[in-house]
PDB file of C-alpha atoms in Angstrom:
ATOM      1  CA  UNK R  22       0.000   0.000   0.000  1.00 47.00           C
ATOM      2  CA  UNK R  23       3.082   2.401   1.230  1.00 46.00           C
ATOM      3  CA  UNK R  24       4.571   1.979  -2.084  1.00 47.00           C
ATOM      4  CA  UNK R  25       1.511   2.192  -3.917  1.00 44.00           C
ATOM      5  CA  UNK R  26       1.032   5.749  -2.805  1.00 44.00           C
ATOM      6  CA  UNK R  27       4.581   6.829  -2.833  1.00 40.00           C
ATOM      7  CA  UNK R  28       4.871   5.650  -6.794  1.00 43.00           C
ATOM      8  CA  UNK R  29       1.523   7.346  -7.226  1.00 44.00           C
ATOM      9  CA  UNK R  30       2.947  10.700  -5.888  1.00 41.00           C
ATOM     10  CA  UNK R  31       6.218  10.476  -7.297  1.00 41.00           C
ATOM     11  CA  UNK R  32       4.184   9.822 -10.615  1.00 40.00           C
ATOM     12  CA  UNK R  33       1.828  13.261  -9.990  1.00 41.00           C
ATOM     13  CA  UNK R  34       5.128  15.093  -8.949  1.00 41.00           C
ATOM     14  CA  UNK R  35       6.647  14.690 -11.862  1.00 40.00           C
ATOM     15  CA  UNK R  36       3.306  15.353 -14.316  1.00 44.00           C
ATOM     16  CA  UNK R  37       3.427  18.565 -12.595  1.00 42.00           C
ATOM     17  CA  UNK R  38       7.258  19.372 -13.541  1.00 40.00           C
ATOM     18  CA  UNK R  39       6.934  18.310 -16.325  1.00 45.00           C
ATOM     19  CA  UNK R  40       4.038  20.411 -17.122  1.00 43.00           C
ATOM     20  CA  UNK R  41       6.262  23.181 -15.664  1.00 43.00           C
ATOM     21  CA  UNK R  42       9.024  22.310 -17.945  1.00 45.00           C
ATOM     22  CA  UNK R  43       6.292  23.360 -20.924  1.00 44.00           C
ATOM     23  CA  UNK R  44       4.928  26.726 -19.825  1.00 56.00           C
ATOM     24  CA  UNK R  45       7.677  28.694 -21.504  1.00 65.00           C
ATOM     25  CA  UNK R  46       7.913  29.274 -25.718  1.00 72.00           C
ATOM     26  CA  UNK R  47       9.056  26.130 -26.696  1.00 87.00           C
ATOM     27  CA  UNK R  48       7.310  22.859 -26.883  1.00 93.00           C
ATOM     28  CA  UNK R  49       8.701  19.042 -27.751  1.00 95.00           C
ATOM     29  CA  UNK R  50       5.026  17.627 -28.631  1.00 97.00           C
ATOM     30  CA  UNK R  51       1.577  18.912 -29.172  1.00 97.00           C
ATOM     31  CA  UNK R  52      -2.207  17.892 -30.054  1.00 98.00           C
ATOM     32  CA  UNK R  53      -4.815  19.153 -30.492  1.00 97.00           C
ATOM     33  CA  UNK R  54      -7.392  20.139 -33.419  1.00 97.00           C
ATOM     34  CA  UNK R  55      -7.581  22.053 -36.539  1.00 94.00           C
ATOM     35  CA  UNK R  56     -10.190  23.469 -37.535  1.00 90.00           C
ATOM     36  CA  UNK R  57     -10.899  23.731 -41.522  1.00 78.00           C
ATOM     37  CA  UNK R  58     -11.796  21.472 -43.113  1.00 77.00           C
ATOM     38  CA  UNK R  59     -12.021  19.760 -39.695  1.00 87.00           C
ATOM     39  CA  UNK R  60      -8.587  17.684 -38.160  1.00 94.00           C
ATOM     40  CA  UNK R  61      -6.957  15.910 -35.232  1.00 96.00           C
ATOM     41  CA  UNK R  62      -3.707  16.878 -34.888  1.00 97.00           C
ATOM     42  CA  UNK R  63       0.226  15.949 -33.423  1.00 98.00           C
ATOM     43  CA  UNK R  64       3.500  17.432 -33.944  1.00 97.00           C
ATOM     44  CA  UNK R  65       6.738  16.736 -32.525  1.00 97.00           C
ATOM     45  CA  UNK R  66       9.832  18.255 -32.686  1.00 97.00           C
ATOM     46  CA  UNK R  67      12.976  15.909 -33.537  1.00 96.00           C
ATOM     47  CA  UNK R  68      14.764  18.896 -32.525  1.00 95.00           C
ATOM     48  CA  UNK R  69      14.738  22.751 -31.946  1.00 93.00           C
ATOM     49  CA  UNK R  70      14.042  23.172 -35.668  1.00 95.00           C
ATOM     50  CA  UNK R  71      12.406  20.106 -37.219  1.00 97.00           C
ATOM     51  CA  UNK R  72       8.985  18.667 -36.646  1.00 97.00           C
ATOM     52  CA  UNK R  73       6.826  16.238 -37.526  1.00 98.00           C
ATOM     53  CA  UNK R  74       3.230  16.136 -37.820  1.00 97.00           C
ATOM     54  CA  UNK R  75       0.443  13.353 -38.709  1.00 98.00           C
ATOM     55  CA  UNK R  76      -3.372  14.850 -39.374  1.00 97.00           C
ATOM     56  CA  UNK R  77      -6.236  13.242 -39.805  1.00 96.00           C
ATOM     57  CA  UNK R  78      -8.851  14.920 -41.429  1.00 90.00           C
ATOM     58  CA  UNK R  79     -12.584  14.473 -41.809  1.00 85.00           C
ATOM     59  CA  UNK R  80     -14.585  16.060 -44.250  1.00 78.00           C
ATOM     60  CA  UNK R  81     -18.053  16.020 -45.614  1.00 77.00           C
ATOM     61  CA  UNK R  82     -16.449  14.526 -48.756  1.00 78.00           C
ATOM     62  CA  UNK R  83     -13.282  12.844 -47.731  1.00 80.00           C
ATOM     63  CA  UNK R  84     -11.314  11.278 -44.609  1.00 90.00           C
ATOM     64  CA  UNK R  85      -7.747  12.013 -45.383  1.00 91.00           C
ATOM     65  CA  UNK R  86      -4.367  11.215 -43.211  1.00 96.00           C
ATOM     66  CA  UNK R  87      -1.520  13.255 -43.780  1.00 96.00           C
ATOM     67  CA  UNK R  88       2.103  13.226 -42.529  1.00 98.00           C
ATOM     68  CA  UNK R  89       4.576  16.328 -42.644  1.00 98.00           C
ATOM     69  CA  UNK R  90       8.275  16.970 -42.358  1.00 98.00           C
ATOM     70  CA  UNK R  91       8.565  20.707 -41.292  1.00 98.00           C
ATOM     71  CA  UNK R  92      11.447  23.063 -40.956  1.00 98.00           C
ATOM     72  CA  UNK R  93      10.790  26.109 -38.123  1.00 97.00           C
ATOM     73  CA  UNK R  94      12.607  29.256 -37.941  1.00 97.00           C
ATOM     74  CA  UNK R  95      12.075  32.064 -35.920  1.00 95.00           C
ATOM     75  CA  UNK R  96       9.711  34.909 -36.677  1.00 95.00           C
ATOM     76  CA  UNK R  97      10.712  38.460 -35.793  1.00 93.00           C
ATOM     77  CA  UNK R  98      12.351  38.976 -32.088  1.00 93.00           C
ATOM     78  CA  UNK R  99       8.222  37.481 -30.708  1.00 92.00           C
ATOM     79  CA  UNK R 100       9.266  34.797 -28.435  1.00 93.00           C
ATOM     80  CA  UNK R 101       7.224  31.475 -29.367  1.00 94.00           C
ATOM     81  CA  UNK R 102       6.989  32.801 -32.817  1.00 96.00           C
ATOM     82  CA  UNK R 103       8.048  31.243 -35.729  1.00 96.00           C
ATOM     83  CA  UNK R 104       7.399  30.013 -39.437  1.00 98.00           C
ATOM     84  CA  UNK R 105       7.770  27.053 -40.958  1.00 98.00           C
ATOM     85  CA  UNK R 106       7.331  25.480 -44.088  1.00 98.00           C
ATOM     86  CA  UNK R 107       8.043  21.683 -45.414  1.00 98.00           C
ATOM     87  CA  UNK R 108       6.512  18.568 -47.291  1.00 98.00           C
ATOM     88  CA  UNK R 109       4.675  15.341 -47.382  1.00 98.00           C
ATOM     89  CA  UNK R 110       2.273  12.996 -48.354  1.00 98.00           C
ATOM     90  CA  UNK R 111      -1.437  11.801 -47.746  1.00 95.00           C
ATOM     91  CA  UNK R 112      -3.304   9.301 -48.348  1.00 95.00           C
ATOM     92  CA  UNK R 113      -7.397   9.493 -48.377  1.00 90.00           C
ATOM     93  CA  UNK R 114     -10.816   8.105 -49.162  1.00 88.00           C
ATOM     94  CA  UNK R 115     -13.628  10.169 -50.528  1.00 81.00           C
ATOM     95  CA  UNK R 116     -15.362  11.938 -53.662  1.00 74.00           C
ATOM     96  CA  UNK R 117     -14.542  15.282 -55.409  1.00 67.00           C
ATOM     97  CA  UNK R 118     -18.129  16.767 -55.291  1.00 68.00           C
ATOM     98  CA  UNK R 119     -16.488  19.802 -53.746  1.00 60.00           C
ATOM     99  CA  UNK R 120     -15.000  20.412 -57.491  1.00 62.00           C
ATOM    100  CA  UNK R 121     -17.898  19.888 -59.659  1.00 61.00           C
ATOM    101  CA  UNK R 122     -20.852  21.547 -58.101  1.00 60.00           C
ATOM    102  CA  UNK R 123     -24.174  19.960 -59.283  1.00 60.00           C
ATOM    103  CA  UNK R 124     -22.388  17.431 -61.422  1.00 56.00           C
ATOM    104  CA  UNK R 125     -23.888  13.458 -61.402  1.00 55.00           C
ATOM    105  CA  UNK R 126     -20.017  12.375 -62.445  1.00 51.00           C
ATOM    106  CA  UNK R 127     -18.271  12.144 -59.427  1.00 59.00           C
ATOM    107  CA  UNK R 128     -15.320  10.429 -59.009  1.00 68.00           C
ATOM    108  CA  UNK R 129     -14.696   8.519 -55.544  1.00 74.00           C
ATOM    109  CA  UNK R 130     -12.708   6.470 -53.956  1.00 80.00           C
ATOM    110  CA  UNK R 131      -8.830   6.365 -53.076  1.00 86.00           C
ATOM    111  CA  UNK R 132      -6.823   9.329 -53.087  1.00 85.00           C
ATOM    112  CA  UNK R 133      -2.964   9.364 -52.687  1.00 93.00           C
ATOM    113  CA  UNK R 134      -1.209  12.326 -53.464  1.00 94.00           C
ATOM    114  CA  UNK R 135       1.653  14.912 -52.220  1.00 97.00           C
ATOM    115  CA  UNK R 136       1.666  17.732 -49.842  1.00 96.00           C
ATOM    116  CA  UNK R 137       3.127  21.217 -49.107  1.00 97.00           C
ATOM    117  CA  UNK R 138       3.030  23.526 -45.763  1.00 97.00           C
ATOM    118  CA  UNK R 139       3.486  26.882 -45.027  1.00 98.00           C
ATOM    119  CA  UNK R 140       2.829  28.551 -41.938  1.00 98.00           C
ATOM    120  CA  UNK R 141       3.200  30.276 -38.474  1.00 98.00           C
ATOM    121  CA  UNK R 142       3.317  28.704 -34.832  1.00 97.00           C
ATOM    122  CA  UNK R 143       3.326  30.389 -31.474  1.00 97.00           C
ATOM    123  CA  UNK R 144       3.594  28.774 -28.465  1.00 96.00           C
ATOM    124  CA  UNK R 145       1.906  30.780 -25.784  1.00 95.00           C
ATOM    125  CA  UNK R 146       4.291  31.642 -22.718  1.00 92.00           C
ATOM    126  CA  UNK R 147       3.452  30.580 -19.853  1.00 92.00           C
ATOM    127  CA  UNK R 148       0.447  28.392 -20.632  1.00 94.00           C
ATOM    128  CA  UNK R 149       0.596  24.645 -22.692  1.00 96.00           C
ATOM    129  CA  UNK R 150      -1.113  25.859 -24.875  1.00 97.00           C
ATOM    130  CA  UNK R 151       0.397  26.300 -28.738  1.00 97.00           C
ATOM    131  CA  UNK R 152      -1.437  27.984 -31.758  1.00 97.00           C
ATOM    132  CA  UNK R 153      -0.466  28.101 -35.476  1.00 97.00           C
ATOM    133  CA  UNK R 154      -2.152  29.093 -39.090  1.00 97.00           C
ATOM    134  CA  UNK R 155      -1.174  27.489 -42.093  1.00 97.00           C
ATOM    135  CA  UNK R 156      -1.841  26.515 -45.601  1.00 96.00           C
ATOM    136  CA  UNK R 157      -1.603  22.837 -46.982  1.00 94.00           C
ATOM    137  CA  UNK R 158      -1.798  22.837 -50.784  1.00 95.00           C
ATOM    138  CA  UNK R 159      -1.746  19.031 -52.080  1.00 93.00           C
ATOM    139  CA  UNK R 160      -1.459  17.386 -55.383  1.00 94.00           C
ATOM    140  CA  UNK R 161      -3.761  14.054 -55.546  1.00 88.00           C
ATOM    141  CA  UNK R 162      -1.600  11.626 -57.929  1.00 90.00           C
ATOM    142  CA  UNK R 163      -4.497   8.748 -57.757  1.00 83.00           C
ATOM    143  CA  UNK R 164      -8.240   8.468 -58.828  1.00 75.00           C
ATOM    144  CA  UNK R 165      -8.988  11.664 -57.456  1.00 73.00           C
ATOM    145  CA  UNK R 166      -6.201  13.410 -59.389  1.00 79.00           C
ATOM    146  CA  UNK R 167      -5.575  17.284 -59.426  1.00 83.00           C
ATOM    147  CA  UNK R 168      -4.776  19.890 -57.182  1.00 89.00           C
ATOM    148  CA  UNK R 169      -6.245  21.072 -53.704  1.00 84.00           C
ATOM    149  CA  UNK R 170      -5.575  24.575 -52.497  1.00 86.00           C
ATOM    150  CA  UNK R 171      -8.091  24.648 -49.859  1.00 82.00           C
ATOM    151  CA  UNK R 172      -6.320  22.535 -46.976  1.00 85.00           C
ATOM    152  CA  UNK R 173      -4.581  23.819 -43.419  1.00 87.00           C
ATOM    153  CA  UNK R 174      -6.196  26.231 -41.287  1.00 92.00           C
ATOM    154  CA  UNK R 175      -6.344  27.410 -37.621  1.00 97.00           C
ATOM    155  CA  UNK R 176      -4.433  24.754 -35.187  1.00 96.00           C
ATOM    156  CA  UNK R 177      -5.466  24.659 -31.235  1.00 97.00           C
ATOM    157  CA  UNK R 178      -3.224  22.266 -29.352  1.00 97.00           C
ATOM    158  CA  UNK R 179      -2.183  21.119 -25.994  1.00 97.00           C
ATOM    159  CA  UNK R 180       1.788  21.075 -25.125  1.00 96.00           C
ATOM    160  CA  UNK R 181       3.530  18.245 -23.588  1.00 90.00           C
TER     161      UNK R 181
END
C-alpha cells in the first residue's frame, strides 16, 4: 500500500514538472485540433528546428491522413513565434463533389497524393497551450487526381 502511494505521488510530482518544464515558448510535442476542413492533430519536434506532424482529417467529402516533415525558424524577435514550411504525403478516401458543383459524375474512392506547408506557430508563454495558421496545398496523384488549395487552417493544441 506504502509503495503504492509513494509511486503514485512520485508519478503526480513529476506530471506537474513536467508540465512546468512546458509553460515557456518552446514545446517538444503537441495535439490538439484544426479546424478547416475539420482535423486531429500531433506534432513533434525531432529537434529545436524540425517537426513532424500526422493529421487526420474528416470532411463532408473525404477522410484524409496526412504526414509532414517541417522546418521552423524564428519569426521576428516574438518569443514562441516562428514560421515554418516543409513537405509530405497523404493518403485518403472520398469523392470530389467539392469540385464539380451539381455534377452526377463524381469520381470517388482512393486518393494518394503529395503535400506542401506553409505557416506560423506560437507557443503561448506561460500556458501549454500552442497555436499556429497554415496553408496545406496538395497534389492528388491517384483516382482523385488534381490539385487542392483549400487545406490547413487554424491549429489549437495542448503542449507536452
Amino acid at each position: 500500500m506504502k509503495s503504492t502511494l509513494l509511486t503514485g505521488l512520485f508519478l503526480f510530482s513529476f506530471s506537474i514538472l513536467q508540465a512546468q518544464v512546458n509553460i515557456g515558448t518552446d514545446y517538444r510535442t503537441s495535439l490538439g485540433v484544426k479546424v478547416y476542413p475539420g482535423a486531429v492533430t500531433v506534432k513533434h519536434f525531432i529537434n529545436p528546428t524540425h517537426a513532424v506532424e500526422a493529421l487526420g482529417y474528416i470532411a463532408t467529402d473525404e477522410f484524409r491522413l496526412t504526414g509532414l516533415y517541417e522546418l521552423h525558424y524564428p519569426l521576428g524577435n516574438v518569443e514562441g513565434l516562428k514560421w515554418y514550411l516543409g513537405g509530405g504525403a497523404h493518403v485518403g478516401i472520398g469523392n470530389d463533389n467539392w469540385r464539380k458543383p451539381g455534377s452526377t459524375a463524381i469520381e470517388t474512392g482512393l486518393s494518394l497524393g503529395l503535400d506542401g506547408v506553409l505557416g506560423i506557430d506560437y507557443k503561448i508563454k506561460g500556458a501549454p497551450l500552442n497555436l499556429s495558421f497554415d496553408w496545406q496545398p496538395s497534389f492528388n496523384i491517384l483516382t482523385i487526381t488534381g490539385f487542392q488549395g483549400g487545406w490547413g487552417g487554424l491549429g489549437v493544441r495542448y503542449t507536452f
